[in-house]
Short mmCIF file of C-alpha atoms and ligand atoms in Angstrom, two decimals:
data_model
loop_
_atom_site.label_atom_id
_atom_site.label_comp_id
_atom_site.label_asym_id
_atom_site.label_seq_id
_atom_site.Cartn_x
_atom_site.Cartn_y
_atom_site.Cartn_z
CA MET D 1 9.74 7.40 -31.83
CA PRO D 2 10.82 11.12 -32.54
CA GLU D 3 13.93 12.16 -30.67
CA GLN D 4 12.91 14.04 -27.47
CA PRO D 5 15.20 15.94 -25.07
CA PHE D 6 14.67 13.92 -21.88
CA ARG D 7 16.56 12.87 -18.35
CA PRO D 8 18.28 9.24 -19.24
CA ALA D 9 16.32 8.17 -16.13
CA ILE D 10 12.82 8.63 -17.57
CA ASN D 11 13.87 5.60 -20.21
CA LYS D 12 14.06 3.32 -16.68
CA LEU D 13 10.40 4.05 -15.67
CA LYS D 14 7.83 1.48 -15.88
CA PRO D 15 4.78 2.75 -16.46
CA TYR D 16 1.78 1.77 -13.24
CA LEU D 17 -0.06 -0.78 -14.38
CA PRO D 18 -3.34 -0.15 -12.60
CA GLY D 19 -6.04 -3.00 -11.47
CA LYS D 20 -8.82 -2.62 -13.71
CA THR D 21 -11.71 -0.86 -12.89
CA PRO D 22 -14.44 -2.13 -15.29
CA GLN D 23 -16.88 -0.03 -16.81
CA GLU D 24 -19.24 -2.45 -17.94
CA PRO D 25 -22.52 -2.54 -15.36
CA GLY D 26 -22.46 -5.43 -12.90
CA VAL D 27 -19.00 -6.34 -13.10
CA ILE D 28 -17.41 -6.44 -9.46
CA LYS D 29 -14.12 -4.95 -8.93
CA LEU D 30 -11.75 -6.82 -6.84
CA ALA D 31 -8.72 -5.89 -8.33
CA SER D 32 -7.10 -2.79 -6.31
CA ASN D 33 -8.11 -3.42 -2.45
CA GLU D 34 -10.13 -0.65 -2.24
CA ASN D 35 -13.18 -0.97 0.68
CA PRO D 36 -15.99 -3.25 -0.49
CA LEU D 37 -18.51 -1.21 2.00
CA GLY D 38 -17.54 1.99 0.33
CA PRO D 39 -16.22 5.03 1.84
CA SER D 40 -16.95 6.05 5.52
CA PRO D 41 -20.64 7.76 5.48
CA MET D 42 -19.31 10.31 7.75
CA ALA D 43 -16.42 10.99 5.28
CA LEU D 44 -19.04 11.34 2.81
CA GLU D 45 -20.75 13.89 4.54
CA GLU D 46 -17.87 16.03 5.35
CA THR D 47 -16.88 16.28 1.77
CA LYS D 48 -20.13 17.16 0.96
CA ASN D 49 -20.47 20.10 3.48
CA ARG D 50 -17.18 21.55 2.19
CA LEU D 51 -17.91 21.51 -1.42
CA LYS D 52 -18.94 25.13 -1.36
CA HIS D 53 -15.04 26.17 0.06
CA ILE D 54 -13.12 24.65 -3.31
CA SER D 55 -12.49 28.47 -4.30
CA ILE D 56 -10.26 28.52 -1.86
CA TYR D 57 -6.57 27.05 -1.54
CA PRO D 58 -6.34 24.26 0.98
CA ASP D 59 -3.81 24.51 4.10
CA GLN D 60 -0.28 24.29 2.70
CA PHE D 61 0.81 21.68 5.64
CA SER D 62 -2.44 19.98 5.50
CA ILE D 63 -2.63 20.72 9.52
CA GLU D 64 -6.19 19.85 10.45
CA LEU D 65 -5.47 16.28 9.45
CA ARG D 66 -2.10 16.26 10.96
CA GLN D 67 -3.49 17.76 14.19
CA LYS D 68 -6.24 15.08 14.08
CA LEU D 69 -3.47 12.24 13.60
CA ALA D 70 -1.42 13.44 16.26
CA LYS D 71 -3.98 13.14 18.78
CA LYS D 72 -4.77 9.43 17.08
CA PHE D 73 -0.96 8.40 17.86
CA GLY D 74 -0.03 10.28 20.85
CA LEU D 75 2.55 12.21 18.74
CA SER D 76 2.90 15.79 17.74
CA GLU D 77 1.51 17.31 14.70
CA LYS D 78 5.35 17.87 13.46
CA HIS D 79 5.89 13.80 13.44
CA PHE D 80 3.77 13.77 10.18
CA ILE D 81 3.66 14.52 6.52
CA VAL D 82 0.45 14.39 4.64
CA GLY D 83 0.82 13.15 1.01
CA ASN D 84 -1.64 12.88 -2.21
CA GLY D 85 -1.72 9.53 -1.51
CA SER D 86 0.85 7.75 0.29
CA ASP D 87 2.53 7.20 -2.99
CA GLU D 88 3.32 11.07 -3.19
CA VAL D 89 5.11 10.48 0.44
CA MET D 90 7.15 7.94 -1.48
CA GLN D 91 8.16 10.19 -4.19
CA MET D 92 9.07 13.10 -1.59
CA ILE D 93 11.35 10.52 0.25
CA ALA D 94 13.36 9.94 -3.10
CA ALA D 95 13.56 13.56 -3.99
CA THR D 96 14.89 14.38 -0.41
CA TYR D 97 17.49 11.36 -0.09
CA LEU D 98 18.51 10.17 -3.56
CA SER D 99 21.52 11.63 -5.57
CA ALA D 100 22.50 9.98 -9.09
CA GLY D 101 24.02 6.27 -8.26
CA ASP D 102 22.65 5.93 -4.19
CA GLU D 103 21.47 2.14 -3.99
CA VAL D 104 17.94 2.03 -3.16
CA LEU D 105 17.10 -1.73 -1.33
CA ILE D 106 13.66 -3.08 -2.75
CA SER D 107 12.38 -6.65 -2.57
CA LYS D 108 11.20 -8.26 -5.55
CA ASN D 109 7.41 -9.12 -5.72
CA THR D 110 6.14 -6.09 -4.04
CA PHE D 111 4.47 -2.65 -4.91
CA SER D 112 6.18 -1.51 -7.88
CA ILE D 113 6.34 2.57 -7.20
CA TYR D 114 9.44 1.67 -4.89
CA GLU D 115 11.32 1.20 -7.83
CA PHE D 116 9.50 3.96 -9.82
CA VAL D 117 10.42 6.84 -7.39
CA THR D 118 13.82 5.25 -7.06
CA CYS D 119 14.25 5.61 -10.82
CA LEU D 120 12.72 8.73 -11.16
CA PHE D 121 15.29 10.63 -8.89
CA ASP D 122 18.52 8.83 -10.57
CA GLY D 123 18.60 6.18 -7.77
CA ALA D 124 19.83 2.49 -8.41
CA PRO D 125 17.41 0.09 -7.23
CA ILE D 126 18.69 -3.26 -5.85
CA PHE D 127 16.62 -5.96 -5.83
CA VAL D 128 16.47 -8.48 -2.85
CA ASP D 129 14.39 -11.92 -3.44
CA LEU D 130 11.17 -12.89 -1.11
CA LYS D 131 12.04 -16.06 0.90
CA ASP D 132 8.82 -17.96 1.17
CA TYR D 133 6.83 -15.37 -0.14
CA ARG D 134 8.23 -12.98 2.78
CA TYR D 135 10.50 -10.42 3.38
CA ASP D 136 13.77 -11.32 3.87
CA LEU D 137 15.25 -8.84 6.12
CA GLU D 138 18.77 -11.11 6.48
CA ALA D 139 19.08 -10.78 2.37
CA PHE D 140 18.49 -6.93 2.59
CA ALA D 141 20.92 -6.67 5.35
CA GLY D 142 23.36 -8.63 3.02
CA LYS D 143 23.19 -6.25 0.74
CA ILE D 144 23.39 -2.99 2.58
CA SER D 145 26.89 -0.82 1.10
CA ASN D 146 28.24 2.30 1.58
CA LYS D 147 25.64 3.64 -1.39
CA THR D 148 22.75 2.64 0.16
CA LYS D 149 20.51 5.13 1.04
CA VAL D 150 16.83 4.15 1.52
CA VAL D 151 15.38 0.62 2.30
CA PHE D 152 11.66 0.15 1.04
CA LEU D 153 10.10 -2.23 3.49
CA CYS D 154 6.40 -3.47 2.67
CA SER D 155 4.17 -5.17 5.43
CA PRO D 156 1.74 -6.27 5.24
CA ASN D 157 3.27 -7.04 1.46
CA ASN D 158 1.44 -6.16 -1.70
CA PRO D 159 0.48 -8.59 -2.94
CA THR D 160 1.72 -12.03 -0.86
CA GLY D 161 -0.13 -10.58 2.10
CA THR D 162 2.77 -11.27 4.64
CA ILE D 163 4.16 -9.12 7.56
CA ILE D 164 7.79 -8.64 8.46
CA LYS D 165 7.81 -9.84 12.40
CA LYS D 166 8.95 -7.67 15.43
CA ASP D 167 11.87 -9.87 16.06
CA GLU D 168 12.86 -9.58 12.04
CA LEU D 169 12.43 -5.91 11.96
CA GLU D 170 14.32 -5.44 15.37
CA ARG D 171 17.28 -7.31 14.19
CA PHE D 172 17.38 -5.40 11.17
CA LEU D 173 17.20 -1.79 12.41
CA GLU D 174 19.95 -2.91 15.17
CA LYS D 175 22.58 -3.61 12.39
CA LEU D 176 21.33 -0.62 10.30
CA PRO D 177 24.10 2.15 9.50
CA PRO D 178 22.97 5.43 10.90
CA ASN D 179 22.47 7.11 7.28
CA ILE D 180 20.21 4.97 5.75
CA PHE D 181 16.54 5.76 6.00
CA VAL D 182 14.07 2.72 6.11
CA VAL D 183 10.28 3.01 5.25
CA ILE D 184 7.86 1.02 6.28
CA ASP D 185 4.82 1.09 4.14
CA GLU D 186 2.03 -0.58 6.10
CA ALA D 187 -0.99 0.58 3.87
CA TYR D 188 -2.91 -2.40 5.22
CA SER D 189 -1.87 -2.51 8.67
CA GLU D 190 -5.19 -2.00 9.82
CA TYR D 191 -6.03 -5.37 8.66
CA VAL D 192 -3.38 -7.11 10.50
CA GLU D 193 -4.31 -9.93 13.09
CA SER D 194 -1.04 -11.17 14.06
CA LYS D 195 0.84 -10.66 17.39
CA ASP D 196 4.14 -10.74 15.80
CA PHE D 197 3.43 -7.43 13.95
CA PRO D 198 5.77 -4.84 15.23
CA ALA D 199 4.49 -1.35 16.51
CA SER D 200 6.92 0.28 13.99
CA LEU D 201 6.02 3.82 15.94
CA LYS D 202 8.54 2.56 18.53
CA TYR D 203 11.49 3.07 16.18
CA LEU D 204 10.88 6.55 15.18
CA ASP D 205 14.14 7.64 17.40
CA LYS D 206 15.79 6.07 14.41
CA ASN D 207 15.80 7.11 10.71
CA VAL D 208 12.60 5.01 10.24
CA ILE D 209 9.64 6.72 8.29
CA VAL D 210 6.19 4.64 8.65
CA LEU D 211 3.65 5.00 5.82
CA LYS D 212 -0.24 4.66 5.99
CA SER D 213 -3.15 5.23 3.82
CA PHE D 214 -6.72 6.49 3.86
CA SER D 215 -6.75 4.44 0.65
CA LYS D 216 -7.79 1.25 2.15
CA ILE D 217 -9.79 0.65 5.31
CA TYR D 218 -10.83 4.35 5.48
CA GLY D 219 -12.20 3.73 1.84
CA LEU D 220 -10.86 7.13 0.14
CA ALA D 221 -9.07 5.70 -2.47
CA GLY D 222 -10.49 8.50 -5.23
CA LEU D 223 -9.50 11.38 -2.68
CA ARG D 224 -5.96 10.49 -2.53
CA VAL D 225 -4.82 10.93 1.36
CA GLY D 226 -1.71 9.40 2.90
CA TYR D 227 0.47 10.38 5.23
CA GLY D 228 4.19 9.49 6.75
CA ILE D 229 5.35 9.07 10.33
CA ALA D 230 8.78 9.91 11.30
CA LYS D 231 11.07 12.24 13.71
CA PRO D 232 10.17 16.09 13.09
CA GLU D 233 13.73 16.46 11.63
CA ILE D 234 12.97 13.75 8.70
CA ILE D 235 9.46 15.54 8.58
CA ASN D 236 11.19 18.76 7.95
CA CYS D 237 13.23 17.39 5.27
CA LEU D 238 10.35 16.03 3.25
CA THR D 239 8.46 18.88 3.35
CA LEU D 240 10.89 20.95 1.73
CA THR D 241 10.38 18.91 -1.32
CA LYS D 242 6.77 19.06 -1.18
CA LEU D 243 4.62 20.99 -3.86
CA PRO D 244 2.54 23.45 -1.71
CA PHE D 245 -0.55 22.73 -1.92
CA ASN D 246 -0.56 18.91 -2.50
CA VAL D 247 -3.61 17.68 -0.78
CA ASN D 248 -6.86 19.13 -1.42
CA ARG D 249 -9.85 20.48 0.59
CA LEU D 250 -12.00 17.74 0.03
CA ALA D 251 -9.24 15.18 0.97
CA VAL D 252 -8.21 16.64 4.22
CA ALA D 253 -12.00 17.03 5.33
CA GLY D 254 -12.95 13.40 4.46
CA ALA D 255 -9.90 12.23 5.88
CA VAL D 256 -10.37 13.87 9.14
CA ALA D 257 -13.89 12.98 9.37
CA ALA D 258 -12.99 9.49 8.25
CA LEU D 259 -11.09 8.98 11.87
CA ASP D 260 -13.83 9.63 13.67
CA ASP D 261 -16.15 7.32 11.88
CA SER D 262 -15.36 4.17 14.41
CA GLU D 263 -18.57 2.52 13.11
CA HIS D 264 -17.45 2.14 9.29
CA PHE D 265 -14.15 1.30 10.52
CA GLU D 266 -14.97 -1.51 12.80
CA LYS D 267 -17.63 -2.76 10.11
CA SER D 268 -14.75 -2.86 7.41
CA LEU D 269 -12.86 -4.60 9.60
CA ILE D 270 -15.12 -7.21 10.64
CA ASN D 271 -16.09 -7.92 6.93
CA ASN D 272 -12.43 -8.54 6.11
CA TYR D 273 -11.80 -10.90 8.97
CA GLN D 274 -15.14 -12.85 7.96
CA GLY D 275 -14.62 -12.51 4.48
CA LYS D 276 -11.05 -13.89 4.62
CA LYS D 277 -12.39 -17.22 6.77
CA HIS D 278 -15.02 -17.52 4.09
CA LEU D 279 -12.52 -17.41 1.19
CA TYR D 280 -9.86 -19.89 3.15
CA SER D 281 -12.69 -22.51 3.28
CA GLU D 282 -14.25 -21.97 -0.29
CA LEU D 283 -10.25 -21.86 -1.65
CA ALA D 284 -9.49 -25.04 0.25
CA SER D 285 -12.33 -26.83 -1.52
CA PHE D 286 -10.70 -26.52 -4.67
CA GLY D 287 -8.12 -28.97 -3.48
CA PRO D 288 -4.61 -29.52 -5.64
CA LYS D 289 -6.00 -26.75 -8.23
CA LEU D 290 -5.13 -23.82 -6.69
CA SER D 291 -2.86 -22.84 -3.30
CA PHE D 292 -3.43 -20.05 -1.53
CA MET D 293 -1.52 -18.20 1.23
CA GLU D 294 -3.06 -16.82 4.56
CA THR D 295 -3.51 -13.18 4.66
CA GLU D 296 -2.93 -10.12 7.08
CA ALA D 297 -4.25 -7.68 4.55
CA ASN D 298 -7.69 -6.71 2.53
CA PHE D 299 -6.81 -9.43 -0.19
CA ILE D 300 -5.82 -13.19 -0.57
CA PHE D 301 -2.49 -14.28 -2.88
CA ILE D 302 -3.83 -17.22 -5.00
CA ASP D 303 -1.51 -18.94 -6.82
CA VAL D 304 -3.54 -20.34 -10.05
CA LYS D 305 -1.21 -22.66 -11.38
CA ARG D 306 -1.95 -21.39 -15.06
CA ASN D 307 -1.58 -18.31 -16.84
CA ALA D 308 -2.82 -15.63 -14.76
CA ASP D 309 -3.31 -13.09 -17.46
CA GLU D 310 -5.69 -15.48 -19.54
CA LEU D 311 -7.54 -16.39 -16.06
CA PHE D 312 -7.85 -12.89 -15.50
CA LEU D 313 -9.67 -11.93 -18.97
CA GLU D 314 -11.99 -15.58 -18.63
CA LEU D 315 -12.65 -14.00 -14.16
CA LEU D 316 -13.66 -10.80 -16.11
CA ARG D 317 -16.19 -12.22 -18.80
CA GLU D 318 -17.86 -14.22 -15.61
CA GLY D 319 -18.14 -10.48 -13.90
CA VAL D 320 -15.08 -10.08 -11.51
CA ALA D 321 -12.12 -8.29 -12.44
CA VAL D 322 -9.13 -9.73 -10.00
CA ARG D 323 -5.54 -8.43 -10.28
CA PRO D 324 -3.36 -10.64 -12.37
CA LEU D 325 -0.04 -10.94 -10.55
CA THR D 326 2.11 -10.94 -14.12
CA SER D 327 3.57 -7.49 -13.46
CA PHE D 328 4.26 -8.47 -9.40
CA GLY D 329 6.77 -11.21 -10.98
CA PHE D 330 4.32 -14.30 -10.57
CA PRO D 331 2.72 -15.04 -14.05
CA GLU D 332 0.63 -18.01 -12.34
CA ALA D 333 -1.28 -15.89 -9.68
CA ILE D 334 -3.53 -13.90 -8.90
CA ARG D 335 -4.73 -11.24 -5.67
CA VAL D 336 -8.35 -10.83 -5.08
CA THR D 337 -9.81 -8.24 -2.43
CA ILE D 338 -11.78 -9.70 0.10
CA GLY D 339 -15.32 -8.00 -0.47
CA THR D 340 -18.80 -8.49 0.61
CA PRO D 341 -19.97 -11.76 1.24
CA LYS D 342 -22.03 -11.40 -1.87
CA GLN D 343 -19.24 -10.65 -3.93
CA ILE D 344 -16.92 -13.49 -2.50
CA GLU D 345 -19.51 -15.89 -3.86
CA ARG D 346 -19.70 -14.13 -7.29
CA PHE D 347 -15.77 -14.43 -7.22
CA ILE D 348 -15.96 -18.32 -5.93
CA SER D 349 -18.39 -19.21 -8.72
CA ALA D 350 -16.47 -17.36 -11.11
CA LEU D 351 -13.51 -19.43 -10.42
CA ARG D 352 -15.62 -22.79 -9.96
CA ASN D 353 -16.50 -21.98 -13.89
CA THR D 354 -12.98 -20.79 -15.03
CA LEU D 355 -10.66 -23.39 -13.17
CA ARG D 356 -12.79 -26.47 -14.06
C1 LIG O 401 -2.42 0.82 -1.68
C2 LIG O 401 -1.33 0.76 -1.26
C3 LIG O 401 -0.48 2.07 -1.08
C4 LIG O 401 -1.44 3.13 -0.80
O1 LIG O 401 -1.28 4.32 -2.04
P1 LIG O 401 -1.97 5.64 -2.12
O2 LIG O 401 -1.49 6.57 -2.68
O3 LIG O 401 -2.32 6.18 -0.41
O4 LIG O 401 -3.37 5.12 -2.37
C5 LIG O 401 0.93 2.36 -0.39
N1 LIG O 401 1.35 1.12 -0.23
C6 LIG O 401 0.98 -0.04 -0.97
C7 LIG O 401 2.12 -1.59 -0.76
C8 LIG O 401 -0.42 -0.37 -1.27
O5 LIG O 401 -1.14 -1.71 -1.83
#
């Protein structure tokens, strides 16, 4: 490699490994937790209507969407920041709070962008083990030092599908020094069934930033819209690091329309609940060949007890793209998006053929 003058931090960045988007006709994608029912029809209609305005810059602060979100959550638009996906809000958080050497607490076996944005801004990631496939907030508390600046929590966790419980979160936030920012990534919160899931917006008086996304239940992953919810002082700081026109017109219009489409939302939820019950019973029939985690999200974690990268290729030959979890630190597990009933059947029969 030729010598290039770049910041040393760039050496530490691991390229993001996306779920495979198959190009071959007839192969189904259960690799990236996209909505198997597609986009909200109302969002589709509205983005089409607004196409004619794309010669005009979008609103710098995505005000239309923030006002809509403010109504939905009973807050003010000052509590919201919109990003080009919630990934971008994670980047703004790192850009806002990290100086070289600041420590950021990140779980092992979780979404990789937390580590990426930390390294991008010269922070030092400090890793915490999962405990029984769940976030271990006692272990997080034990790693807090006077250099800790940011804590990233993912609930439900991608890829295990487990949540942080209300009492666990409360105990953690009580102990937390006031100069530390806690990010709670709730990209999958709409799917949660557990009564123990915390109402994280109750903690906005603290240094808590809750992240949500239009990429999952709203079916708009390709438009790129996500948002952060926090007290206005925090939102103001994050906004200072934001590029002016970070979210495009179509994305804002699509997201606003998707929030009105309760029919698509409900259908998506029902598909997910029924799909997960369907998967539980089919997967149980494999006996000791595999084990799986009950999930609070729109995907399921399956320990396939053999090399996941190889199984991924075999499943692909059977026409199903799943996510091997090697890069998440689980070389013998896969993550499978809960698809439509037909897709679930396809996946189960492919799995039978490959685990035979
Ligand atoms: C999919 C996902 C997101 C959403 O990212 P976007 O940038 O909004 O598409 C965020 N966090 C986790 C853990 C995810 O799995």
